[in-house]
Coordinates of C-alpha atoms and ligand atoms in Angstrom, one line a residue:
X1 CA -44.6 -6.6 -3.8
X2 CA -42.4 -5.8 -1.2
X3 CA -39.4 -6.8 -1.7
X4 CA -36.5 -8.5 1.6
X5 CA -34.1 -6.1 3.1
X6 CA -31.2 -9.1 4.4
X7 CA -30.9 -8.2 8.3
X8 CA -27.3 -7.0 8.1
X9 CA -27.8 -4.6 5.6
X10 CA -31.0 -3.0 7.1
X11 CA -28.9 -2.4 10.1
X12 CA -26.0 -0.6 8.5
X13 CA -27.8 1.8 6.4
X14 CA -29.8 2.2 9.0
X15 CA -27.3 3.8 10.9
X16 CA -25.3 5.6 8.0
X17 CA -28.4 6.8 7.1
X18 CA -28.0 5.8 3.4
X19 CA -32.2 5.6 3.1
X20 CA -32.6 9.3 4.9
X21 CA -34.1 11.6 2.7
X22 CA -32.2 14.9 1.7
X23 CA -34.2 16.4 4.2
X24 CA -33.8 14.2 6.9
X25 CA -32.0 14.6 9.7
X26 CA -29.3 12.1 9.5
X27 CA -27.8 13.6 6.4
X28 CA -27.6 16.8 8.8
X29 CA -24.8 15.1 9.9
X30 CA -23.5 14.5 7.1
X31 CA -19.7 15.5 6.6
X32 CA -21.0 17.3 3.5
X33 CA -23.6 19.3 5.3
X34 CA -21.5 20.6 7.9
X35 CA -18.9 21.5 5.6
X36 CA -21.1 23.4 3.2
X37 CA -22.0 25.4 6.0
X38 CA -17.8 26.4 6.5
X39 CA -17.0 27.0 3.1
X40 CA -15.1 24.1 2.4
X41 CA -15.3 21.0 0.3
X42 CA -14.8 17.3 1.2
X43 CA -14.5 14.0 -0.7
X44 CA -12.8 11.1 -1.5
X45 CA -10.8 9.7 -4.6
X46 CA -13.1 6.8 -6.2
X47 CA -12.3 3.4 -8.0
X48 CA -15.0 2.3 -10.5
X49 CA -15.2 -1.1 -9.7
X50 CA -17.2 -0.9 -5.8
X51 CA -18.8 2.7 -7.5
X52 CA -20.4 -0.1 -9.8
X53 CA -21.1 -3.4 -7.4
X54 CA -21.2 -1.7 -4.3
X55 CA -24.2 -0.1 -3.2
X56 CA -23.4 0.7 0.5
X57 CA -20.4 2.5 -0.9
X58 CA -22.1 4.8 -3.4
X59 CA -24.7 5.1 -1.0
X60 CA -22.5 6.6 2.0
X61 CA -19.8 8.7 -0.9
X62 CA -23.7 10.5 -2.1
X63 CA -24.8 10.9 1.5
X64 CA -21.4 12.2 3.0
X65 CA -19.3 14.0 0.8
X66 CA -19.8 16.7 -2.3
X67 CA -16.4 16.3 -4.3
X68 CA -15.3 13.6 -5.8
X69 CA -11.5 12.5 -7.4
X70 CA -11.1 9.7 -9.5
X71 CA -8.4 7.2 -8.0
X72 CA -7.5 5.3 -11.1
X73 CA -10.0 6.2 -14.2
X74 CA -8.2 9.0 -14.8
X75 CA -4.3 8.6 -15.0
X76 CA -2.9 7.5 -18.2
X77 CA -2.7 4.1 -19.0
X78 CA -6.6 4.3 -18.1
X79 CA -7.5 6.3 -20.1
X80 CA -5.6 6.6 -23.1
X81 CA -4.6 3.1 -23.7
X82 CA -2.9 2.6 -27.0
X83 CA -1.5 5.4 -28.8
X84 CA -4.8 6.1 -31.3
X85 CA -8.0 5.2 -28.4
X86 CA -8.9 6.5 -25.5
X87 CA -10.8 4.9 -22.9
X88 CA -13.2 7.3 -21.2
X89 CA -15.7 4.1 -19.4
X90 CA -14.8 4.6 -16.0
X91 CA -13.9 7.8 -15.8
X92 CA -17.3 9.2 -17.2
X93 CA -18.8 6.6 -14.7
X94 CA -17.6 8.5 -12.1
X95 CA -17.8 12.0 -13.1
X96 CA -21.6 11.5 -13.9
X97 CA -22.2 10.0 -10.8
X98 CA -20.5 13.4 -9.3
X99 CA -22.5 15.6 -11.4
X100 CA -25.7 13.5 -10.3
X101 CA -25.3 14.1 -6.8
X102 CA -24.8 17.9 -7.2
X103 CA -20.9 16.6 -6.2
X104 CA -18.1 18.9 -7.8
X105 CA -14.4 16.8 -9.3
X106 CA -11.0 16.5 -9.1
X107 CA -9.3 16.2 -12.2
X108 CA -6.6 13.5 -11.3
X109 CA -3.5 13.4 -12.8
X110 CA -2.2 14.3 -16.7
X111 CA 1.2 14.4 -16.3
X112 CA 2.8 12.0 -14.0
X113 CA 5.7 9.4 -14.2
X114 CA 4.1 6.3 -13.3
X115 CA 0.9 5.1 -14.2
X116 CA 2.3 5.4 -17.7
X117 CA 0.9 3.0 -20.8
X118 CA 3.9 0.2 -22.2
X119 CA 3.2 1.8 -25.7
X120 CA 4.5 5.3 -24.0
X121 CA 7.1 3.4 -22.3
X122 CA 8.4 0.4 -24.7
X123 CA 9.4 3.4 -27.6
X124 CA 12.0 5.6 -27.9
X125 CA 10.1 8.7 -29.1
X126 CA 12.2 11.9 -30.1
X127 CA 11.4 15.1 -28.7
X128 CA 9.0 16.5 -31.1
X129 CA 6.7 13.4 -30.7
X130 CA 6.8 13.3 -27.2
X131 CA 5.0 17.2 -27.6
X132 CA 2.5 16.0 -29.3
X133 CA 1.3 13.5 -27.8
X134 CA 1.4 15.0 -24.2
X135 CA -0.1 18.0 -26.4
X136 CA -2.7 15.3 -27.6
X137 CA -3.7 13.8 -24.1
X138 CA -4.0 16.8 -21.9
X139 CA -6.7 18.6 -24.7
X140 CA -8.3 15.0 -25.5
X141 CA -9.0 14.7 -21.9
X142 CA -9.1 18.4 -20.9
X143 CA -11.8 19.1 -23.6
X144 CA -14.0 16.4 -22.9
X145 CA -14.4 17.3 -19.0
X146 CA -15.2 20.8 -19.9
X147 CA -17.2 22.3 -17.8
X148 CA -17.3 19.0 -16.0
X149 CA -13.7 19.1 -14.0
X150 CA -13.7 21.6 -11.2
X151 CA -9.9 21.4 -11.1
X152 CA -7.2 19.7 -12.8
X153 CA -3.9 17.8 -10.8
X154 CA -2.2 19.3 -14.2
X155 CA 1.1 17.7 -13.0
X156 CA 2.2 14.5 -10.1
X157 CA 4.9 14.1 -8.1
X158 CA 7.4 16.0 -10.4
X159 CA 9.2 17.2 -7.6
X160 CA 12.4 14.5 -5.3
X161 CA 12.7 14.8 -1.7
X162 CA 15.6 16.6 -1.7
X163 CA 14.0 19.3 -3.8
X164 CA 15.6 18.4 -7.5
X165 CA 13.3 17.6 -10.6
X166 CA 12.7 14.0 -10.8
X167 CA 13.8 12.2 -13.9
X168 CA 10.8 10.9 -15.7
X169 CA 9.6 9.9 -19.7
X170 CA 8.7 13.9 -19.5
X171 CA 11.9 15.7 -18.2
X172 CA 14.0 13.5 -20.4
X173 CA 12.2 13.5 -23.1
X174 CA 10.7 16.8 -23.8
X175 CA 13.3 19.0 -20.6
X176 CA 11.9 20.6 -17.5
X177 CA 9.7 22.7 -19.5
X178 CA 6.9 20.3 -19.9
X179 CA 5.8 21.3 -16.6
X180 CA 5.1 24.6 -18.0
X181 CA 3.7 23.2 -21.4
X182 CA 1.2 21.6 -19.3
X183 CA 0.0 23.9 -17.6
X184 CA -0.4 26.0 -21.0
X185 CA -2.2 23.8 -22.8
X186 CA -4.5 22.5 -20.0
X187 CA -5.4 26.3 -19.7
X188 CA -6.2 26.3 -23.9
X189 CA -8.5 23.1 -23.6
X190 CA -10.7 24.7 -20.9
X191 CA -9.6 28.4 -20.3
X192 CA -12.2 28.1 -16.8
X193 CA -10.8 25.6 -15.0
X194 CA -8.4 24.9 -12.1
X195 CA -5.0 24.2 -12.8
X196 CA -2.9 22.4 -9.8
X197 CA 0.5 21.8 -9.0
X198 CA 0.0 18.2 -6.6
X199 CA 2.9 16.8 -4.6
X200 CA 3.7 14.5 -1.2
X201 CA 5.9 15.3 1.0
X202 CA 5.6 18.8 0.7
X203 CA 3.0 19.5 3.3
X204 CA 5.1 20.7 6.6
X205 CA 8.1 23.1 5.7
X206 CA 11.2 21.4 4.7
X207 CA 13.4 21.0 1.9
X208 CA 11.1 19.7 -0.5
X209 CA 8.1 21.8 0.0
X210 CA 10.5 24.9 -0.9
X211 CA 10.7 23.4 -4.0
X212 CA 7.3 23.5 -4.6
X213 CA 6.6 27.0 -3.3
X214 CA 9.9 27.6 -6.2
X215 CA 8.7 26.1 -8.9
X216 CA 4.1 27.7 -8.4
X217 CA 6.3 31.0 -7.4
X218 CA 8.5 30.4 -11.1
X219 CA 5.2 29.3 -12.9
X220 CA 2.9 32.7 -11.1
X221 CA 6.0 35.3 -12.4
X222 CA 6.5 33.7 -15.7
X223 CA 2.1 34.1 -16.0
X224 CA 1.5 30.4 -17.0
X225 CA -2.3 29.9 -15.9
X226 CA -1.5 28.1 -12.4
X227 CA -4.2 28.5 -9.6
X228 CA -2.8 26.3 -6.7
X229 CA -1.3 23.8 -4.8
X230 CA -2.3 19.6 -3.4
X231 CA -1.0 19.0 -0.5
X232 CA -1.7 14.9 -1.0
X233 CA -1.0 14.1 2.9
X234 CA -0.3 10.0 2.8
X235 CA 0.1 10.9 6.8
X236 CA 1.0 8.2 9.6
X237 CA -0.4 8.3 12.9
X238 CA 3.0 8.1 14.5
X239 CA 4.6 10.3 12.7
X240 CA 4.1 12.9 10.8
X241 CA 4.5 17.4 10.3
X242 CA 4.5 19.4 13.0
X243 CA 1.2 21.1 12.8
X244 CA 2.7 24.9 13.1
X245 CA 5.3 23.6 9.6
X246 CA 1.9 22.0 7.7
X247 CA 0.2 25.6 8.7
X248 CA 2.7 28.0 7.8
X249 CA 3.5 26.4 4.4
X250 CA -0.3 26.7 3.7
X251 CA -0.1 30.4 4.1
X252 CA 2.7 31.5 1.8
X253 CA 1.1 29.2 -0.7
X254 CA -2.0 31.0 -0.7
X255 CA 0.3 34.4 -0.2
X256 CA 0.8 33.7 -3.6
X257 CA -2.4 33.9 -4.4
X258 CA -3.1 30.2 -4.7
X259 CA -5.8 27.6 -3.8
X260 CA -4.8 25.0 -2.0
X261 CA -6.6 21.3 -1.9
X262 CA -6.2 18.5 0.5
X263 CA -5.7 15.8 -2.3
X264 CA -4.9 12.3 -0.8
X265 CA -5.3 12.5 2.6
X266 CA -4.6 8.6 4.8
X267 CA -3.3 7.7 8.2
X268 CA -2.4 4.7 8.3
X269 CA -2.0 2.7 10.9
X270 CA 1.0 0.2 11.9
X271 CA -1.1 -3.3 12.4
X272 CA -2.6 -4.8 14.4
X273 CA -5.1 -1.8 15.3
X274 CA -6.1 -1.2 18.3
X275 CA -8.2 1.8 20.4
X276 CA -5.7 4.1 20.9
X277 CA -4.2 3.7 17.4
X278 CA -7.3 5.4 16.4
X279 CA -8.3 7.9 18.3
X280 CA -4.3 8.7 18.1
X281 CA -5.7 8.8 14.1
X282 CA -8.9 10.9 15.1
X283 CA -6.6 13.7 16.4
X284 CA -4.1 13.9 13.4
X285 CA -7.6 13.9 10.8
X286 CA -9.2 16.7 12.8
X287 CA -5.6 19.0 13.4
X288 CA -5.1 18.5 9.8
X289 CA -9.1 20.1 9.1
X290 CA -8.8 22.9 12.0
X291 CA -6.3 23.6 10.0
X292 CA -7.6 24.2 6.9
X293 CA -10.8 25.8 8.7
X294 CA -8.9 28.5 9.7
X295 CA -6.4 29.2 6.5
X296 CA -9.2 28.4 4.5
X297 CA -8.7 25.7 2.7
X298 CA -11.5 24.9 -0.8
X299 CA -11.0 21.3 0.0
X300 CA -10.6 18.4 1.7
X301 CA -10.0 14.9 0.0
X302 CA -9.0 12.0 1.7
X303 CA -8.1 8.4 -0.4
X304 CA -10.2 6.7 -0.8
X305 CA -13.0 6.4 2.8
X306 CA -13.6 2.9 3.3
X307 CA -10.8 0.9 4.7
X308 CA -12.5 -1.9 2.6
X309 CA -11.2 -0.4 -0.6
X310 CA -7.0 0.9 -0.3
X311 CA -4.5 0.7 -1.4
X312 CA -2.5 1.2 1.4
X313 CA -2.1 -2.5 1.9
X314 CA -0.5 -2.6 -0.8
X315 CA 1.3 -0.4 -0.9
X316 CA 2.9 -0.2 2.8
X317 CA 3.7 -3.7 4.1
X318 CA 2.1 -4.2 7.5
X319 CA 0.3 -0.8 7.7
X320 CA -3.6 -1.0 6.8
X321 CA -6.9 1.2 7.8
X322 CA -5.7 4.8 6.5
X323 CA -9.4 6.2 6.2
X324 CA -12.4 7.1 8.1
X325 CA -15.1 3.9 7.5
X326 CA -13.7 0.8 8.6
X327 CA -14.2 -2.0 6.7
X328 CA -17.8 -2.9 7.6
X329 CA -18.3 1.0 6.8
X330 CA -18.9 1.6 10.0
X331 CA -17.8 5.3 10.5
X332 CA -14.7 5.4 12.7
X333 CA -13.4 7.7 15.9
X334 CA -11.8 10.1 12.8
X335 CA -14.5 10.3 11.1
X336 CA -16.4 11.3 14.3
X337 CA -13.3 13.8 14.6
X338 CA -14.3 15.7 11.1
X339 CA -18.1 15.8 12.0
X340 CA -16.9 17.9 15.6
X341 CA -14.6 19.7 14.2
X342 CA -16.5 20.7 11.7
X343 CA -19.0 21.9 14.3
X344 CA -17.0 23.8 15.8
Ligands
LIG401 C1 -2.4 4.7 -6.0 C2 -3.9 4.7 -6.3 O1 -4.4 4.6 -4.8 C3 -3.4 3.0 -6.0 O2 -4.5 2.3 -6.4 C4 -2.2 2.7 -8.4 O3 -3.1 1.6 -7.8 C5 -1.6 3.5 -7.7 O4 -1.4 4.9 -6.9 N1 -0.2 9.7 -4.8 C6 -0.6 9.7 -6.2 C7 -2.0 8.7 -6.6 O5 -1.4 10.9 -6.9 O6 -1.9 8.7 -7.7 C8 -1.7 7.3 -5.7 O7 -2.7 6.4 -6.0 C9 -0.9 7.3 -4.4 C10 -0.1 8.0 -4.7

C-alpha cells in the first residue's frame, strides 16, 4: 500500500535530501561529508523533545552532523532530579540516536552553577556531604556513558568575566579545589574519555580568556587529567571578538597540548530579520570555521541547528535567528557559508 505524504513535506525533504541514500549525491554536499574530509567534527546541540516528535529534525541531524551534544538532558537537574534517583530517559535516547547514526557525543555538563535541582538548592549541606554528592554524581553519569561519550564538559562556566572564580554551590561549599576534584573523579570513572573545561566570553584575548588559560595551565602543571577547552561562541553579528584574537587564543591553548572545541556556537540577530543581517551572520560562521580549520580545532558545534528550536529568543529579548537552518528547516546563507569554507 502506498502511504500518501503531504505535499509540503515532499518539497522540504526533497530540498534537504533527507530521503537520499547514504551514497546519494546530495549527501556529498552535507556538512559532515565535507567535514570528514577536512578532519573536523561538525555537530549540534540536541533537544530531546523534537528528536522524538519531529522527523524532519531527526532527519537533518542524521544527514548533516557527526557529533551531538545533549542541550539539557545531561544537566544535573534533569539527569539527577532527586537525591537517590537518576533519570536517564532523555540522555539515553539522544546517545542511542547518535550511536545508531555513527555520531560522536559530547557530554554536557557535569559541574555547573545553573540547572541545579531543587533538592540541592533548598538544603544546607556540609563540605563532606557536597563532596560525596558531587563525586557520586560524576561517577554515576560518566560510568553510564563510558565508551559512548567521546568528551565531557566536566566543569562549565567556573570563571567570571573579570577573571575571578565564580561563586557557586560547588565553589562555596567545597572550595576552589572542586575544580580539580571534578576532573579527577571523571577520569577515575572513565580513563579513556576526554575531559574539557567549557566557558563563554573567553573566545578572544581578554581578562577572562587569560584566566581560563591560567586555570588550565595550572591544572596541567599539577597533573590533573584535562584534555581540552571548549569555547562556547555565543556571538552576535554586530559585535564579536576580533578573529585574530580568537586565532591567538586557540593557538596558545593548543600550545599547551590541549584540544579546542567550538562547543555552542550561535550568531544571534536583532529583530527584524533582513537579507543583510543573514549575510553578516554567514560571514561570522565562515570566519570561525576558517580559523578552526587552520588551527585544527577538533570540533565545531552549534547550539541547536534550526531557528525553530533555539534558546536565543527566550534569553536575549529582541534577538533571534542565530542558527544555520531557519524555522522551516531551510538552509540559511550561514549553512552555505560553512559548506563553502569546508570545500575550500
Ligand atoms: C541553555 C539551553 O539552551 C536552554 O534550553 C536552557 O534553558 C538553559 O541553558 N551555556 C551553556 C548551555 O553551557 O548549557 C546553555 O544552554 C547556554 C549557555
